[in-house]
Short mmCIF file of C-alpha atoms in Angstrom, two decimals:
data_model
loop_
_atom_site.label_atom_id
_atom_site.label_comp_id
_atom_site.label_asym_id
_atom_site.label_seq_id
_atom_site.Cartn_x
_atom_site.Cartn_y
_atom_site.Cartn_z
CA MET A 1 33.27 -46.03 12.87
CA TYR A 2 31.98 -43.65 15.54
CA SER A 3 31.05 -45.02 18.95
CA THR A 4 30.29 -42.03 21.19
CA THR A 5 29.31 -38.36 20.85
CA CYS A 6 28.81 -35.38 23.15
CA TRP A 7 28.27 -31.67 22.47
CA ILE A 8 30.03 -28.69 24.02
CA PRO A 9 27.65 -25.70 24.13
CA LYS A 10 28.72 -22.59 22.26
CA ALA A 11 30.85 -19.91 24.00
CA HIS A 12 32.28 -22.44 26.47
CA LEU A 13 35.65 -23.24 24.91
CA SER A 14 38.56 -20.84 24.63
CA ASN A 15 38.39 -18.88 21.36
CA TYR A 16 42.06 -19.59 20.71
CA PRO A 17 43.08 -22.96 22.16
CA ILE A 18 46.70 -23.09 23.28
CA ILE A 19 48.89 -24.37 20.45
CA PRO A 20 52.41 -25.82 20.73
CA ASN A 21 54.98 -23.10 21.50
CA PHE A 22 57.61 -23.99 18.91
CA GLU A 23 59.73 -20.97 19.86
CA GLN A 24 59.93 -22.19 23.43
CA LEU A 25 60.77 -25.70 22.25
CA TYR A 26 63.46 -24.24 19.98
CA ASN A 27 65.00 -22.18 22.78
CA GLU A 28 65.08 -25.22 25.05
CA GLU A 29 66.92 -27.21 22.37
CA VAL A 30 69.37 -24.32 21.81
CA GLN A 31 70.07 -24.18 25.55
CA LYS A 32 70.72 -27.93 25.57
CA ASP A 33 73.13 -27.53 22.64
CA GLU A 34 74.95 -24.65 24.35
CA ASN A 35 75.33 -26.61 27.58
CA GLN A 36 76.64 -29.60 25.65
CA ALA A 37 79.09 -27.36 23.75
CA MET A 38 80.44 -25.91 27.02
CA GLU A 39 81.02 -29.42 28.35
CA GLU A 40 82.83 -30.39 25.13
CA ASP A 41 85.04 -27.25 25.31
CA GLU A 42 86.11 -28.16 28.83
CA ILE A 43 87.07 -31.67 27.66
CA VAL A 44 89.02 -30.26 24.68
CA LYS A 45 91.01 -27.89 26.91
CA LYS A 46 91.63 -30.52 29.58
CA TYR A 47 93.03 -33.11 27.19
CA GLY A 48 94.63 -30.80 24.61
CA LEU A 49 92.46 -31.99 21.75
CA SER A 50 92.26 -28.64 19.97
CA ASN A 51 95.23 -29.48 17.71
CA TYR A 52 93.23 -32.26 16.08
CA ASP A 53 90.51 -29.88 14.96
CA ASP A 54 92.28 -26.86 13.49
CA ASP A 55 90.75 -27.31 10.03
CA GLU A 56 87.12 -27.16 11.04
CA ASP A 57 84.77 -27.38 8.09
CA ASP A 58 83.05 -24.08 7.29
CA TYR A 59 79.80 -25.94 6.64
CA ALA A 60 79.91 -27.41 10.12
CA LYS A 61 80.35 -23.91 11.55
CA TYR A 62 77.31 -22.76 9.57
CA ALA A 63 75.24 -25.75 10.65
CA LEU A 64 75.85 -24.99 14.32
CA THR A 65 74.72 -21.38 14.11
CA LYS A 66 71.19 -20.19 14.81
CA GLN A 67 70.89 -18.92 11.24
CA GLY A 68 71.69 -22.28 9.74
CA ASP A 69 68.61 -24.13 10.92
CA GLY A 70 66.11 -22.16 8.86
CA PHE A 71 64.10 -21.11 11.92
CA ASP A 72 63.71 -17.56 13.13
CA PRO A 73 62.57 -17.59 16.76
CA ASP A 74 61.69 -13.90 16.50
CA MET A 75 59.22 -14.59 13.71
CA GLU A 76 55.67 -13.87 14.85
CA GLU A 77 53.00 -16.53 14.52
CA ASP A 78 51.31 -16.45 11.15
CA ASP A 79 47.93 -14.73 11.35
CA SER A 80 46.38 -17.42 9.15
CA GLU A 81 47.43 -20.12 11.64
CA VAL A 82 45.79 -18.19 14.45
CA GLU A 83 42.56 -17.89 12.47
CA GLU A 84 42.60 -21.60 11.63
CA ASN A 85 42.53 -22.40 15.36
CA LEU A 86 39.77 -19.89 16.16
CA ILE A 87 36.64 -21.27 17.81
CA ALA A 88 34.04 -18.50 17.67
CA ASP A 89 31.51 -17.93 20.44
CA THR A 90 28.79 -18.80 17.91
CA ASP A 91 30.36 -22.20 17.07
CA SER A 92 29.06 -25.47 18.49
CA VAL A 93 31.60 -28.26 19.04
CA LEU A 94 30.94 -32.00 18.91
CA ILE A 95 33.33 -34.48 20.51
CA ALA A 96 33.15 -37.80 18.64
CA GLY A 97 34.95 -41.04 19.47
CA MET A 98 36.23 -42.75 16.31
CA PHE A 99 37.86 -46.15 15.84
CA ASP A 100 39.19 -48.29 13.01
CA ASN A 101 40.29 -51.74 14.19
CA VAL A 102 41.84 -52.58 10.81
CA GLU A 103 44.13 -49.54 10.81
CA VAL A 104 44.43 -49.65 14.63
CA ASP A 105 43.31 -46.03 14.77
CA TYR A 106 41.54 -44.72 17.87
CA ARG A 107 40.90 -41.03 18.47
CA LEU A 108 38.65 -38.25 19.68
CA GLU A 109 37.68 -35.79 16.98
CA PHE A 110 36.60 -32.23 17.73
CA ILE A 111 34.16 -31.12 15.03
CA VAL A 112 33.30 -27.42 14.82
CA MET A 113 29.85 -26.56 13.50
CA GLU A 114 29.42 -22.92 12.60
CA GLN A 115 26.25 -21.03 13.46
CA SER A 116 24.61 -21.53 10.06
CA ALA A 117 25.23 -25.32 10.33
CA ASP A 118 26.29 -25.25 6.67
CA ASN A 119 29.99 -25.43 7.49
CA LYS A 120 31.48 -28.08 9.75
CA TYR A 121 35.04 -29.39 9.96
CA ILE A 122 37.42 -31.37 12.16
CA HIS A 123 39.26 -28.78 14.24
CA HIS A 124 41.73 -31.24 15.81
CA ASP A 125 41.89 -34.72 17.30
CA ILE A 126 43.45 -36.62 20.21
CA LEU A 127 44.86 -40.14 19.93
CA MET A 128 43.27 -42.72 22.22
CA PRO A 129 44.74 -46.01 23.53
CA ASN A 130 41.76 -48.14 22.42
CA ILE A 131 38.12 -47.93 21.28
CA PRO A 132 36.41 -44.90 22.90
CA LEU A 133 33.29 -46.05 24.75
CA THR A 134 31.95 -42.97 26.52
CA THR A 135 32.60 -39.23 26.47
CA SER A 136 31.38 -36.67 28.98
CA TYR A 137 31.96 -32.92 28.88
CA LEU A 138 32.89 -31.41 32.26
CA ASP A 139 32.14 -27.69 32.50
CA MET A 140 34.45 -26.76 35.40
CA GLY A 141 34.14 -23.00 34.90
CA SER A 142 33.11 -22.26 38.50
CA CYS A 143 35.64 -24.63 40.09
CA PRO A 144 38.53 -25.19 37.64
CA ILE A 145 41.05 -27.98 38.13
CA ASN A 146 44.52 -26.41 38.22
CA GLY A 147 43.06 -23.45 36.34
CA ILE A 148 41.52 -25.68 33.65
CA LYS A 149 37.84 -24.97 32.97
CA ASN A 150 36.96 -27.30 30.08
CA ILE A 151 37.61 -31.02 30.38
CA VAL A 152 36.43 -34.15 28.61
CA ALA A 153 36.24 -37.48 30.42
CA VAL A 154 36.75 -40.39 28.04
CA SER A 155 36.73 -44.11 28.70
CA CYS A 156 38.35 -46.63 26.36
CA LEU A 157 38.05 -50.39 26.15
CA GLY A 158 40.33 -52.09 28.69
CA LYS A 159 41.75 -48.80 30.03
CA PRO A 160 41.19 -46.52 33.04
CA LEU A 161 39.27 -43.26 32.62
CA GLU A 162 41.18 -40.30 31.17
CA LEU A 163 40.53 -36.58 31.69
CA TRP A 164 41.78 -34.19 28.99
CA ASN A 165 42.22 -30.43 28.93
CA ILE A 166 40.26 -29.40 25.83
CA ASP A 167 41.36 -25.76 25.85
CA SER A 168 44.81 -26.87 24.69
CA LEU A 169 46.08 -28.29 21.42
CA GLU A 170 49.58 -28.91 22.74
CA ASP A 171 48.79 -31.59 25.33
CA THR A 172 49.98 -35.03 24.25
CA THR A 173 49.15 -36.66 27.58
CA PRO A 174 45.94 -36.72 29.62
CA LEU A 175 45.50 -34.17 32.37
CA VAL A 176 44.96 -37.14 34.67
CA VAL A 177 44.25 -40.87 34.42
CA LEU A 178 41.83 -42.01 37.13
CA ASP A 179 43.27 -45.45 37.85
CA PRO A 180 41.60 -47.10 40.87
CA THR A 181 44.49 -49.55 41.22
CA ASN A 182 47.46 -47.19 40.99
CA GLY A 183 45.72 -43.95 41.96
CA ALA A 184 45.49 -40.81 39.87
CA ILE A 185 48.28 -40.55 37.28
CA ILE A 186 48.86 -36.88 36.46
CA ASN A 187 50.38 -35.58 33.21
CA GLN A 188 52.23 -38.76 32.35
CA ALA A 189 52.60 -40.39 28.95
CA ARG A 190 50.91 -43.73 28.47
CA GLU A 191 53.13 -46.77 28.74
CA ILE A 192 53.92 -48.23 25.32
CA ASN A 193 53.27 -51.80 26.48
CA ASP A 194 50.26 -50.87 28.59
CA LYS A 195 48.25 -54.08 28.96
CA PHE A 196 44.57 -54.57 28.18
CA ASP A 197 42.54 -55.16 31.35
CA ASP A 198 38.85 -55.87 30.85
CA ASN A 199 38.09 -55.15 34.52
CA ALA A 200 39.59 -51.67 34.12
CA THR A 201 37.01 -50.75 31.46
CA VAL A 202 34.79 -47.86 32.53
CA LEU A 203 31.41 -48.42 30.88
CA SER A 204 29.57 -45.40 32.29
CA VAL A 205 30.52 -41.93 33.50
CA GLY A 206 28.30 -39.62 35.53
CA TRP A 207 29.48 -36.07 36.16
CA ASN A 208 27.50 -34.17 38.76
CA SER A 209 26.76 -30.76 37.22
CA LEU A 210 25.35 -29.55 40.57
CA GLN A 211 28.36 -30.72 42.61
CA LYS A 212 31.07 -30.29 40.04
CA ASN A 213 33.90 -31.92 41.95
CA ILE A 214 32.08 -35.29 41.99
CA LEU A 215 32.50 -37.79 39.15
CA ALA A 216 30.90 -41.23 39.39
CA THR A 217 32.09 -44.14 37.27
CA GLY A 218 30.64 -47.58 36.63
CA SER A 219 33.09 -50.30 35.65
CA ALA A 220 33.36 -53.82 34.31
CA ASP A 221 34.52 -54.94 37.77
CA HIS A 222 30.93 -54.31 39.05
CA ILE A 223 32.03 -51.34 41.20
CA ILE A 224 30.77 -47.74 41.23
CA ARG A 225 33.42 -45.23 42.32
CA PHE A 226 32.90 -41.65 43.42
CA TRP A 227 35.95 -39.59 42.45
CA ASP A 228 36.70 -36.30 44.21
CA LEU A 229 38.13 -34.16 41.41
CA ALA A 230 39.70 -31.76 43.92
CA SER A 231 41.95 -34.46 45.39
CA MET A 232 41.78 -36.90 42.44
CA LYS A 233 41.02 -39.71 44.87
CA VAL A 234 38.19 -42.21 45.29
CA ALA A 235 36.00 -40.74 48.02
CA HIS A 236 33.59 -43.68 48.19
CA GLN A 237 32.63 -46.80 46.28
CA LEU A 238 29.60 -49.08 45.98
CA SER A 239 29.38 -52.75 45.03
CA HIS A 240 25.64 -53.49 45.05
CA HIS A 241 25.60 -54.68 41.41
CA GLN A 242 26.26 -58.28 40.37
CA GLY A 243 27.24 -57.43 36.79
CA LYS A 244 29.14 -54.86 34.73
CA VAL A 245 27.86 -51.36 35.49
CA GLN A 246 26.46 -49.95 32.25
CA VAL A 247 24.53 -46.98 33.72
CA CYS A 248 25.83 -44.28 36.05
CA SER A 249 23.92 -41.00 35.72
CA TRP A 250 23.19 -38.11 38.11
CA ASN A 251 19.78 -36.46 38.24
CA PRO A 252 20.05 -33.04 36.52
CA VAL A 253 17.82 -31.33 39.15
CA ASP A 254 18.63 -33.17 42.40
CA GLY A 255 22.39 -33.60 42.73
CA SER A 256 22.05 -36.31 45.38
CA VAL A 257 20.15 -38.80 43.18
CA LEU A 258 22.15 -41.27 41.09
CA ALA A 259 20.79 -43.89 38.68
CA THR A 260 22.86 -47.05 38.24
CA GLY A 261 22.30 -50.14 36.11
CA SER A 262 24.12 -53.39 35.44
CA PHE A 263 24.15 -56.26 32.97
CA GLY A 264 22.88 -59.70 33.86
CA GLU A 265 25.92 -61.84 34.62
CA ASN A 266 26.73 -65.26 36.13
CA GLY A 267 23.07 -66.12 36.61
CA SER A 268 22.07 -62.70 37.97
CA GLN A 269 19.51 -60.48 36.22
CA ALA A 270 20.11 -57.07 34.76
CA ALA A 271 19.16 -54.53 37.43
CA MET A 272 18.47 -50.81 37.85
CA TYR A 273 18.81 -48.76 41.05
CA LEU A 274 17.95 -45.22 42.06
CA LEU A 275 20.15 -44.10 44.95
CA ASP A 276 20.23 -41.15 47.32
CA ALA A 277 23.99 -40.67 47.55
CA ARG A 278 23.75 -38.06 50.31
CA GLN A 279 21.61 -40.23 52.61
CA GLN A 280 23.29 -43.43 51.35
CA LYS A 281 20.01 -45.23 50.78
CA THR A 282 18.16 -46.93 47.92
CA LEU A 283 15.15 -45.05 46.57
CA GLY A 284 14.07 -47.94 44.38
CA ASN A 285 15.32 -50.89 42.36
CA TRP A 286 13.97 -53.39 39.84
CA PHE A 287 15.10 -56.18 37.55
CA CYS A 288 15.07 -55.84 33.76
CA GLN A 289 14.03 -58.36 31.10
CA CYS A 290 17.38 -57.97 29.34
CA ASP A 291 20.54 -55.86 29.41
CA MET A 292 20.20 -52.10 29.10
CA ASN A 293 22.28 -49.96 26.73
CA ASP A 294 21.54 -46.29 27.31
CA PHE A 295 19.98 -44.16 30.04
CA VAL A 296 18.81 -40.54 29.70
CA TRP A 297 17.23 -38.19 32.23
CA ASN A 298 14.53 -35.79 31.11
CA ASN A 299 15.30 -32.14 31.87
CA ASP A 300 12.69 -32.06 34.67
CA GLY A 301 14.63 -34.67 36.68
CA ARG A 302 11.49 -36.77 37.20
CA LEU A 303 11.28 -38.88 34.04
CA PHE A 304 14.01 -41.03 32.54
CA MET A 305 14.40 -43.26 29.51
CA ILE A 306 16.19 -46.62 29.18
CA THR A 307 17.05 -48.52 25.98
CA PHE A 308 17.48 -52.29 25.86
CA GLU A 309 19.17 -55.11 23.94
CA ASP A 310 15.81 -56.41 22.68
CA GLY A 311 15.05 -53.10 20.92
CA ARG A 312 12.67 -51.77 23.58
CA VAL A 313 12.61 -48.31 25.15
CA GLU A 314 11.06 -47.61 28.55
CA LEU A 315 10.00 -44.31 30.10
CA ARG A 316 9.79 -44.32 33.90
CA ASP A 317 8.87 -41.80 36.59
CA MET A 318 11.07 -41.77 39.69
CA ARG A 319 7.99 -40.94 41.81
CA ASN A 320 6.42 -44.28 40.86
CA LEU A 321 8.96 -46.93 39.95
CA ASN A 322 6.66 -49.95 40.06
CA ASN A 323 5.76 -49.81 36.35
CA PRO A 324 6.93 -47.89 33.28
CA VAL A 325 4.92 -44.88 32.11
CA TRP A 326 5.13 -46.55 28.71
CA GLU A 327 7.28 -49.05 26.87
CA LEU A 328 7.93 -49.16 23.18
CA ALA A 329 9.27 -51.70 20.66
CA ALA A 330 11.44 -49.04 19.04
CA HIS A 331 13.81 -51.17 16.94
CA GLU A 332 13.86 -54.65 15.45
CA ARG A 333 17.32 -55.24 16.86
CA VAL A 334 19.36 -53.76 19.74
CA CYS A 335 18.37 -50.20 20.68
CA THR A 336 21.82 -48.75 21.29
CA CYS A 337 21.17 -45.10 22.14
CA ALA A 338 18.64 -42.40 22.93
CA SER A 339 18.68 -38.62 23.19
CA ILE A 340 15.88 -36.39 24.53
CA TYR A 341 15.20 -33.09 22.76
CA ASN A 342 12.28 -31.25 24.40
CA ASN A 343 8.47 -31.08 24.43
CA GLY A 344 8.18 -34.86 24.19
CA ILE A 345 10.53 -35.19 21.20
CA PHE A 346 13.33 -37.77 21.41
CA ALA A 347 15.58 -39.82 19.14
CA THR A 348 16.66 -43.45 19.25
CA GLY A 349 19.19 -45.45 17.26
CA GLY A 350 19.70 -49.16 16.79
CA GLU A 351 21.50 -52.05 15.18
CA ASP A 352 18.66 -52.26 12.65
CA LYS A 353 20.53 -49.36 10.98
CA TYR A 354 17.79 -46.80 11.71
CA VAL A 355 17.69 -43.60 13.71
CA LYS A 356 14.11 -42.67 14.61
CA ILE A 357 12.59 -39.39 15.78
CA TRP A 358 9.63 -39.81 18.13
CA ASP A 359 6.86 -37.57 19.48
CA ALA A 360 5.47 -38.53 22.90
CA LYS A 361 3.58 -35.34 23.76
CA GLY A 362 0.23 -37.13 23.62
CA GLY A 363 1.32 -40.05 25.79
CA LYS A 364 2.21 -43.07 23.62
CA PRO A 365 5.10 -42.19 21.26
CA TYR A 366 4.75 -42.31 17.50
CA VAL A 367 7.39 -41.99 14.75
CA LEU A 368 7.84 -38.54 13.23
CA LYS A 369 10.70 -39.59 10.99
CA GLN A 370 12.99 -42.56 10.47
CA ILE A 371 16.29 -42.43 8.63
CA ASP A 372 18.16 -45.40 7.15
CA CYS A 373 21.79 -44.79 8.11
CA LYS A 374 23.11 -47.77 6.07
CA GLY A 375 24.89 -49.21 9.11
CA ASP A 376 24.52 -49.89 12.83
CA VAL A 377 23.77 -46.74 14.84
CA LEU A 378 25.93 -46.53 17.97
CA ALA A 379 25.45 -42.95 19.22
CA CYS A 380 23.10 -40.00 18.80
CA SER A 381 22.87 -36.60 20.48
CA TRP A 382 20.94 -33.37 19.91
CA CYS A 383 22.87 -30.14 19.51
CA PRO A 384 22.02 -27.77 22.40
CA ASP A 385 22.46 -24.66 20.22
CA ILE A 386 20.98 -25.45 16.78
CA ASN A 387 17.27 -26.31 16.66
CA GLY A 388 16.60 -29.86 15.53
CA MET A 389 20.26 -30.70 14.74
CA LEU A 390 21.04 -34.34 15.53
CA ALA A 391 24.51 -35.91 15.40
CA VAL A 392 24.50 -39.65 14.66
CA GLY A 393 27.52 -41.96 14.75
CA GLY A 394 28.02 -45.60 13.82
CA GLU A 395 29.36 -48.04 11.24
CA PHE A 396 28.61 -45.55 8.47
CA GLY A 397 30.72 -42.77 10.00
CA LEU A 398 29.33 -39.54 11.42
CA LYS A 399 26.21 -37.81 10.07
CA PHE A 400 24.26 -34.68 10.93
CA PHE A 401 20.53 -34.34 10.34
CA SER A 402 18.13 -31.42 10.59
CA ALA A 403 15.82 -34.01 12.03
CA LEU A 404 12.71 -31.92 12.67
CA ARG A 405 12.32 -30.46 9.18
#
């Protein structure tokens, strides 16, 4: 089952991601063995134990030599292995969160789609501690973190937010875990008996593409935190919501405007806010009929779309927040996700097992195409590089559609 998707535009990732340096690992092990052997020799000489070992087995001698382990550290990396790891500048890459509760299998998959879109394959994957809920690609090219330019932020059920270096295949631990309780945990392995904490769940992640060192998170503990990625510390936090924070999204044109939204909880109503983070003031807020699921800004930074538990979709204009521009009964059950293409075209997915392509150029949207996915739709996202290519994830697995043909 696939729960979250996000695209990395072509020519962003390293062509040859760093792979494990087995020669270095080998040399480190050899050095350990040599140091241990020196210590053993000193003990043998000190206590006169050499007489007990005059008839050393020839096989043992062979086993302790470099030639006996079947590995040649001078052997160059196989060209075919290098080519297998190649990510061409013309390739698009999808990050997809996958989970299987029966097999207890949680991971991020990196799917390469070649330029023709006819060939796609799983390039590699990263094990996750629980169900992946959200993924966000951080393009840190102009202000890298410790020299790292490509990062994915991923939240998992009951766990703090993790940041991963996605230009490396050798990392087995996150670059950093943004834990508001214990602070940033850098390059450390997860604890085996790490406990589930519902309040630690990060439900929404908003990376500010205009102020790249700012990452906002919305959590199950009702708090919005602003992380400074330069110091890896919480710079500020807000607690104006009464429920779990499901929406946390920066305006793509005005880097000071943040949209936040929360579930109805303990008698409170679901609520949406538009905030000016720079001036620390509320631009507008309103209550919702039911809990929201997804929030998407239009590219112009003025319009935005919200999907709801009752199957509705709303389009609103931040210049006039009193009423929606339009609202739409998009799905018979929960509308789980939405993705805006361009020129009034957008996609929605729902628990009615359908993904629908809509055209809203004339005002009120109408269905261009609907696809029965044979299972609940949990995520959908348009490819930024291939016209009309839509990735859809859910109970049925992961599918790709040339949705505008």
